[in-house]
Amino acid sequence: MSIPRTIRKAFLAVEQSEGVGARVRRSIGTSQLRSFTPFLMLDHFSSSSGAGFPDHPHRGQETITYLLRGAFDHEDFAGNKGTIETGDLQFMTAGKGIMHAEMPRHNADGSPNVGLQLWVDLPEKLKMTEPRYRDLKAAEIPSVTVDDDKVTIKVISGESHGVDSVKELAYTPVWILDINIKPGGKVRQPLPKGWNAFAYTLSGSTIFGAGGDATTIGQYHNCVFEQQGDVVVAEVASDATEDGHFVLIAGQPLDQKVFQYGPFVMNSQEQIHQAMIDFQSHSNYNVVFSDTFIPEDEAKALVQRPRESAGTTVSTATVSSTPDVASQSDVAAGLSGELSRRSTGDTQGARWMSKDRHGLGSEKHQIMRLHGQKFLCALPVIQTVPRNETAEAAARAEEQKELARATGRGWELLQELGEKCLYLTTGWWSYEFCYNHYIKQYHQQPPQKGSQIFPPQEDLNTPSYILGRTRRSGHQDTKSTTELLKGSEDVETTELQARGEMRYLVQRLGDGTVCDLTGKKRRVEVQFHCHPESTDRIGWVKEITTCSYQMVIYTPRLCNDAAFLPPRENRANTIACREVVAPADVSAWESRTAADAARRLLLQGATGDISDDEASSPPPPPPPAAFIGGVEVGAARLAGGKNSPRIDPSMSVAKSQPEVIAIRNAKSRARRNDGSAGKDLLTAEELKRLKLSSQDMEKLKEQLRKVPIDKGWRVQLVDGPAGDRSVVIVIDPDDISDEQEHDDHSAGDEGSEEEYTEEL
């Protein structure tokens, strides 16, 4: 007997602004329903021509767009483009990242374009899969009628009353049913057990639930069902004045963490940061420039000719004086950096682009303009492999076997640690990790002369804490540790975890020292990661929540099993570009290229052998000056590069001992109170000998007037390393008694001195 699902909650989706001039009713992704695994967001949008959703990125999720009325154009940075119209759907897998735009078309009657967009989370192992599209036309969607034709169901995804949908639409298992019920109609729709499900009402009022749980839900409401039960019951009252129209959506829950920042949905905060870095640095593709050119007529032929690849025609852009705006904006930033690198000779990876590559169907060509130059760029076309559910099921089963084997093998490798202890000191705390025993947090004893520095010794006068311990407690240590370990419990749990292609072992330890703030015992999660170029060491420790910790151990021992090796680098797709040159401009291009090559040699300081002809030819003109912040840079090109001679810095700061010009003793001045100095300023003959003018001395006197009256001073003449001379006024420290002065000098301690410098 089937069990109807009860209603968990129902709420109105409030209209708000989104994109550029669009209006949406968001029923998932707000405070009412932040997330509902695997669903991340549901928008009921309305957008007129000129509004819409211009260029924006995605990573880590799938989007499903169901157009209820009107038409929408979509285009992405990889050149994919298309249009969906009333009743059509588009399934887009963002995967490792995509940049696209969704813009409405103008309707002749001026009506807005209306639809639904659902964001679905991707399984962790598919977060970095290649982006792909799958359009589902209205004519492809099967439908079924029940209850004497009072109920019509469009089976977009899933199955209903013996009718199956089109397969291979999305990676994450999702059912989508568009249901319309006439007054007096009723339907019992089975759903997979354990799946999360909800209904969003598009028009009319619908009664959901059975018996005493039946509830009438009005238009623009999201009705969320409990997970228990296997059917959803829906009906429309016989006296209703309009049909009840809603979409019923269900999905298989994903047991994974969700970290979302706008259009980026990943499984950790670190992955979100990486997504932002990749987006800002255009890391989904790598733009390289060839050091050769392509004739203009050949470039036009490549752009205008469609490509055949795996039986699918790839549409291409046409050559025009103004390149496609979306393509230019998406690639321009990457081209700008690559163009500057080409000017310095960095063309690695671009030489492969030759004529024998033009016939490949794995790429398409577009004309790009940058700084007045025209380039033909080959954009890779990513071919998606059709899903094979049988093969995927077999692969999952094989993966589970591999994980079970790797778990046992991994713990065997870690047994080589024995009861080895690892240490880490970071800031105020030190940590001791003893494998198969305990993890301890303590304060390090202050270093003392003759005491060992490592491992850090515990200061027994300060508190220490056990963060977690294993079932074993036979290891003996300091008295404080022994006391802390009394009364241990069997709280250890171990498992293997996989995040994407990365696998590591996890050991969860509890039964730590009781936390003063929570009243509960401390606990810690220890992660063991393969690190081929490291010894056994503690990577880091952090407090996740109050008195709950996470520790990462890097060890080369796990690297002896291939299952724990770090994932292979996921290289960016290459966009290869060559400059387009008209026949009349070939000679000018060759001259410019030769000049660029000569400039690169000059900038690199090359000193290889050259021919007599090259030696006798005039040097290439210097490159134009570059200015940063108003300052000219790049002087190395004039100094001869890295092999040019360098100025010998081995000159002393002062050529000789400074000569004292004048001196005043503050103590004797205060005693006489006549304002005279201990030594008069130099005579005219002495000034002439030292090449000092009377004007310089007047400046010096002006400076001396600023010296406090209770301070002594002396004026010194200092010779600089470049022959320059400067006058230095040295302010003496506070006067002290003769006996104390004598004692201090005997001890080798001198007071500080302040200096005023008057350069001549």
Short mmCIF file of N, CA and C in Angstrom, two decimals, residues 331-433:
data_model
loop_
_atom_site.label_atom_id
_atom_site.label_comp_id
_atom_site.label_asym_id
_atom_site.label_seq_id
_atom_site.Cartn_x
_atom_site.Cartn_y
_atom_site.Cartn_z
N VAL A 331 37.57 36.63 -24.25
CA VAL A 331 38.93 36.20 -24.56
C VAL A 331 39.92 37.35 -24.47
N ALA A 332 39.43 38.59 -24.52
CA ALA A 332 40.33 39.73 -24.63
C ALA A 332 41.34 39.80 -23.50
N ALA A 333 40.88 39.52 -22.28
CA ALA A 333 41.81 39.61 -21.16
C ALA A 333 42.94 38.61 -21.30
N GLY A 334 42.61 37.39 -21.74
CA GLY A 334 43.67 36.41 -21.96
C GLY A 334 44.57 36.79 -23.11
N LEU A 335 44.00 37.34 -24.18
CA LEU A 335 44.81 37.74 -25.33
C LEU A 335 45.76 38.86 -24.96
N SER A 336 45.30 39.79 -24.12
CA SER A 336 46.14 40.93 -23.77
C SER A 336 47.42 40.47 -23.10
N GLY A 337 47.30 39.55 -22.13
CA GLY A 337 48.49 39.07 -21.46
C GLY A 337 49.38 38.27 -22.39
N GLU A 338 48.78 37.47 -23.25
CA GLU A 338 49.58 36.65 -24.15
C GLU A 338 50.28 37.49 -25.20
N LEU A 339 49.65 38.58 -25.64
CA LEU A 339 50.29 39.43 -26.64
C LEU A 339 51.54 40.07 -26.07
N SER A 340 51.47 40.48 -24.80
CA SER A 340 52.66 41.07 -24.19
C SER A 340 53.75 40.03 -24.01
N ARG A 341 53.38 38.78 -23.77
CA ARG A 341 54.39 37.74 -23.63
C ARG A 341 55.02 37.42 -24.98
N ARG A 342 54.21 37.50 -26.05
CA ARG A 342 54.76 37.22 -27.36
C ARG A 342 55.83 38.25 -27.72
N SER A 343 55.64 39.51 -27.27
CA SER A 343 56.60 40.55 -27.60
C SER A 343 57.94 40.32 -26.93
N THR A 344 57.97 39.47 -25.89
CA THR A 344 59.24 39.15 -25.23
C THR A 344 59.72 37.75 -25.57
N GLY A 345 59.09 37.14 -26.58
CA GLY A 345 59.61 35.88 -27.08
C GLY A 345 59.02 34.64 -26.45
N ASP A 346 58.01 34.77 -25.59
CA ASP A 346 57.43 33.60 -24.94
C ASP A 346 56.36 33.00 -25.84
N THR A 347 56.74 32.12 -26.73
CA THR A 347 55.78 31.51 -27.67
C THR A 347 55.75 30.01 -27.50
N GLN A 348 56.17 29.50 -26.35
CA GLN A 348 56.13 28.07 -26.13
C GLN A 348 54.68 27.59 -26.19
N GLY A 349 54.47 26.51 -26.86
CA GLY A 349 53.13 25.96 -26.97
C GLY A 349 52.38 26.47 -28.17
N ALA A 350 52.92 27.49 -28.88
CA ALA A 350 52.21 28.04 -30.03
C ALA A 350 52.76 27.50 -31.35
N ARG A 351 53.94 26.93 -31.35
CA ARG A 351 54.57 26.51 -32.61
C ARG A 351 53.85 25.34 -33.26
N TRP A 352 53.09 24.58 -32.45
CA TRP A 352 52.42 23.42 -33.03
C TRP A 352 51.33 23.79 -34.02
N MET A 353 50.86 25.03 -33.98
CA MET A 353 49.75 25.41 -34.84
C MET A 353 50.25 25.61 -36.26
N SER A 354 50.13 24.60 -37.08
CA SER A 354 50.59 24.64 -38.45
C SER A 354 49.50 24.16 -39.38
N LYS A 355 49.78 24.16 -40.69
CA LYS A 355 48.73 23.88 -41.67
C LYS A 355 48.19 22.46 -41.56
N ASP A 356 49.00 21.53 -41.07
CA ASP A 356 48.52 20.16 -40.99
C ASP A 356 47.47 19.99 -39.88
N ARG A 357 47.26 21.04 -39.08
CA ARG A 357 46.27 20.96 -38.01
C ARG A 357 44.93 21.53 -38.44
N HIS A 358 44.90 22.23 -39.55
CA HIS A 358 43.67 22.95 -39.93
C HIS A 358 42.50 22.04 -40.22
N GLY A 359 42.77 20.82 -40.64
CA GLY A 359 41.66 19.95 -41.02
C GLY A 359 40.99 19.26 -39.87
N LEU A 360 41.49 19.42 -38.65
CA LEU A 360 40.91 18.73 -37.52
C LEU A 360 39.52 19.27 -37.23
N GLY A 361 38.63 18.36 -36.83
CA GLY A 361 37.27 18.77 -36.50
C GLY A 361 37.09 19.04 -35.02
N SER A 362 38.16 19.01 -34.22
CA SER A 362 38.05 19.21 -32.79
C SER A 362 38.16 20.67 -32.40
N GLU A 363 38.14 21.57 -33.37
CA GLU A 363 38.24 22.99 -33.07
C GLU A 363 37.46 23.78 -34.09
N LYS A 364 37.14 24.99 -33.76
CA LYS A 364 36.53 25.90 -34.72
C LYS A 364 37.30 27.21 -34.66
N HIS A 365 37.06 28.08 -35.61
CA HIS A 365 37.90 29.26 -35.76
C HIS A 365 37.05 30.52 -35.69
N GLN A 366 37.63 31.54 -35.08
CA GLN A 366 37.00 32.86 -35.02
C GLN A 366 38.07 33.92 -35.19
N ILE A 367 37.63 35.05 -35.75
CA ILE A 367 38.52 36.20 -35.91
C ILE A 367 38.41 37.08 -34.67
N MET A 368 39.55 37.42 -34.10
CA MET A 368 39.61 38.30 -32.94
C MET A 368 40.46 39.52 -33.28
N ARG A 369 40.09 40.67 -32.72
CA ARG A 369 40.89 41.88 -32.89
C ARG A 369 41.44 42.30 -31.53
N LEU A 370 42.71 42.67 -31.53
CA LEU A 370 43.34 43.12 -30.30
C LEU A 370 44.37 44.17 -30.63
N HIS A 371 44.20 45.38 -30.06
CA HIS A 371 45.13 46.49 -30.29
C HIS A 371 45.34 46.76 -31.78
N GLY A 372 44.25 46.67 -32.53
CA GLY A 372 44.33 46.97 -33.95
C GLY A 372 44.84 45.84 -34.81
N GLN A 373 45.24 44.73 -34.24
CA GLN A 373 45.73 43.59 -35.01
C GLN A 373 44.64 42.52 -35.08
N LYS A 374 44.62 41.79 -36.18
CA LYS A 374 43.61 40.77 -36.41
C LYS A 374 44.26 39.40 -36.23
N PHE A 375 43.60 38.51 -35.49
CA PHE A 375 44.12 37.18 -35.22
C PHE A 375 43.06 36.14 -35.56
N LEU A 376 43.52 35.00 -36.07
CA LEU A 376 42.67 33.83 -36.25
C LEU A 376 42.94 32.91 -35.07
N CYS A 377 41.91 32.64 -34.28
CA CYS A 377 42.06 31.81 -33.09
C CYS A 377 41.30 30.51 -33.26
N ALA A 378 41.96 29.41 -32.92
CA ALA A 378 41.35 28.08 -32.97
C ALA A 378 40.84 27.74 -31.58
N LEU A 379 39.52 27.66 -31.44
CA LEU A 379 38.90 27.37 -30.16
C LEU A 379 38.57 25.88 -30.08
N PRO A 380 38.99 25.19 -29.02
CA PRO A 380 38.70 23.76 -28.92
C PRO A 380 37.21 23.52 -28.73
N VAL A 381 36.69 22.50 -29.39
CA VAL A 381 35.31 22.07 -29.23
C VAL A 381 35.32 20.81 -28.38
N ILE A 382 34.75 20.89 -27.20
CA ILE A 382 34.76 19.77 -26.27
C ILE A 382 33.63 18.80 -26.64
N GLN A 383 34.00 17.59 -26.95
CA GLN A 383 33.02 16.58 -27.30
C GLN A 383 32.55 15.86 -26.04
N THR A 384 31.25 15.84 -25.81
CA THR A 384 30.70 15.14 -24.66
C THR A 384 30.42 13.68 -25.01
N VAL A 385 30.76 12.81 -24.10
CA VAL A 385 30.55 11.38 -24.32
C VAL A 385 29.16 11.01 -23.81
N PRO A 386 28.35 10.35 -24.63
CA PRO A 386 27.01 9.96 -24.17
C PRO A 386 27.09 9.08 -22.93
N ARG A 387 26.15 9.28 -22.04
CA ARG A 387 26.14 8.49 -20.82
C ARG A 387 25.74 7.06 -21.10
N ASN A 388 26.43 6.15 -20.44
CA ASN A 388 26.11 4.73 -20.50
C ASN A 388 25.83 4.28 -19.08
N GLU A 389 24.53 4.17 -18.74
CA GLU A 389 24.17 3.89 -17.36
C GLU A 389 24.69 2.54 -16.89
N THR A 390 24.72 1.56 -17.80
CA THR A 390 25.23 0.24 -17.42
C THR A 390 26.71 0.31 -17.08
N ALA A 391 27.46 1.01 -17.95
CA ALA A 391 28.89 1.14 -17.71
C ALA A 391 29.15 1.96 -16.45
N GLU A 392 28.34 3.01 -16.21
CA GLU A 392 28.52 3.83 -15.02
C GLU A 392 28.25 3.03 -13.75
N ALA A 393 27.23 2.17 -13.77
CA ALA A 393 26.93 1.34 -12.60
C ALA A 393 28.07 0.37 -12.33
N ALA A 394 28.61 -0.22 -13.40
CA ALA A 394 29.73 -1.13 -13.23
C ALA A 394 30.96 -0.40 -12.69
N ALA A 395 31.17 0.83 -13.18
CA ALA A 395 32.31 1.62 -12.72
C ALA A 395 32.15 1.98 -11.24
N ARG A 396 30.93 2.31 -10.82
CA ARG A 396 30.71 2.64 -9.42
C ARG A 396 30.96 1.44 -8.52
N ALA A 397 30.50 0.27 -8.97
CA ALA A 397 30.74 -0.94 -8.18
C ALA A 397 32.23 -1.24 -8.07
N GLU A 398 32.95 -1.05 -9.19
CA GLU A 398 34.39 -1.29 -9.17
C GLU A 398 35.10 -0.27 -8.27
N GLU A 399 34.58 0.97 -8.29
CA GLU A 399 35.18 1.99 -7.45
C GLU A 399 35.00 1.66 -5.97
N GLN A 400 33.84 1.15 -5.60
CA GLN A 400 33.61 0.77 -4.21
C GLN A 400 34.56 -0.34 -3.77
N LYS A 401 34.82 -1.30 -4.66
CA LYS A 401 35.79 -2.36 -4.34
C LYS A 401 37.18 -1.77 -4.16
N GLU A 402 37.54 -0.83 -5.04
CA GLU A 402 38.85 -0.21 -4.95
C GLU A 402 39.00 0.58 -3.65
N LEU A 403 37.93 1.29 -3.24
CA LEU A 403 37.98 2.05 -2.00
C LEU A 403 38.12 1.14 -0.79
N ALA A 404 37.41 0.01 -0.82
CA ALA A 404 37.52 -0.94 0.30
C ALA A 404 38.94 -1.50 0.39
N ARG A 405 39.52 -1.83 -0.77
CA ARG A 405 40.89 -2.35 -0.77
C ARG A 405 41.87 -1.28 -0.30
N ALA A 406 41.68 -0.03 -0.80
CA ALA A 406 42.60 1.05 -0.44
C ALA A 406 42.51 1.38 1.05
N THR A 407 41.33 1.24 1.63
CA THR A 407 41.19 1.53 3.05
C THR A 407 42.07 0.61 3.89
N GLY A 408 41.95 -0.68 3.65
CA GLY A 408 42.77 -1.64 4.40
C GLY A 408 44.25 -1.45 4.15
N ARG A 409 44.60 -1.26 2.88
CA ARG A 409 46.02 -1.09 2.54
C ARG A 409 46.57 0.20 3.15
N GLY A 410 45.77 1.27 3.18
CA GLY A 410 46.23 2.53 3.72
C GLY A 410 46.57 2.44 5.19
N TRP A 411 45.68 1.78 5.97
CA TRP A 411 45.97 1.65 7.40
C TRP A 411 47.17 0.76 7.65
N GLU A 412 47.38 -0.23 6.77
CA GLU A 412 48.58 -1.05 6.89
C GLU A 412 49.83 -0.20 6.72
N LEU A 413 49.83 0.70 5.73
CA LEU A 413 50.99 1.55 5.50
C LEU A 413 51.24 2.48 6.67
N LEU A 414 50.17 2.95 7.30
CA LEU A 414 50.33 3.87 8.42
C LEU A 414 50.86 3.18 9.68
N GLN A 415 50.72 1.85 9.74
CA GLN A 415 51.25 1.14 10.90
C GLN A 415 52.75 1.28 11.01
N GLU A 416 53.40 1.64 9.89
CA GLU A 416 54.85 1.83 9.92
C GLU A 416 55.23 3.02 10.80
N LEU A 417 54.25 3.89 11.10
CA LEU A 417 54.54 4.98 12.01
C LEU A 417 54.83 4.49 13.42
N GLY A 418 54.34 3.26 13.74
CA GLY A 418 54.53 2.74 15.08
C GLY A 418 53.89 3.67 16.10
N GLU A 419 54.64 4.00 17.13
CA GLU A 419 54.17 4.98 18.11
C GLU A 419 54.97 6.27 17.99
N LYS A 420 55.35 6.58 16.75
CA LYS A 420 56.12 7.79 16.49
C LYS A 420 55.30 9.02 16.85
N CYS A 421 55.96 10.00 17.42
CA CYS A 421 55.29 11.25 17.77
C CYS A 421 55.77 12.37 16.85
N LEU A 422 54.84 13.19 16.40
CA LEU A 422 55.13 14.35 15.57
C LEU A 422 54.78 15.61 16.35
N TYR A 423 55.49 16.70 16.04
CA TYR A 423 55.31 17.93 16.80
C TYR A 423 55.12 19.11 15.86
N LEU A 424 54.39 20.09 16.35
CA LEU A 424 54.18 21.34 15.61
C LEU A 424 54.02 22.47 16.62
N THR A 425 54.76 23.54 16.40
CA THR A 425 54.60 24.76 17.20
C THR A 425 54.10 25.87 16.29
N THR A 426 52.98 26.43 16.62
CA THR A 426 52.41 27.50 15.81
C THR A 426 51.81 28.54 16.73
N GLY A 427 52.46 29.70 16.78
CA GLY A 427 51.98 30.77 17.63
C GLY A 427 52.09 30.40 19.11
N TRP A 428 50.97 30.54 19.81
CA TRP A 428 50.95 30.36 21.26
C TRP A 428 51.01 28.89 21.66
N TRP A 429 50.53 27.99 20.78
CA TRP A 429 50.36 26.59 21.15
C TRP A 429 51.39 25.70 20.47
N SER A 430 51.67 24.58 21.13
CA SER A 430 52.43 23.47 20.54
C SER A 430 51.55 22.23 20.56
N TYR A 431 51.80 21.32 19.61
CA TYR A 431 50.98 20.12 19.49
C TYR A 431 51.87 18.90 19.42
N GLU A 432 51.42 17.85 20.07
CA GLU A 432 52.10 16.56 20.05
C GLU A 432 51.12 15.51 19.53
N PHE A 433 51.47 14.88 18.42
CA PHE A 433 50.63 13.83 17.84
C PHE A 433 51.40 12.52 17.94
#
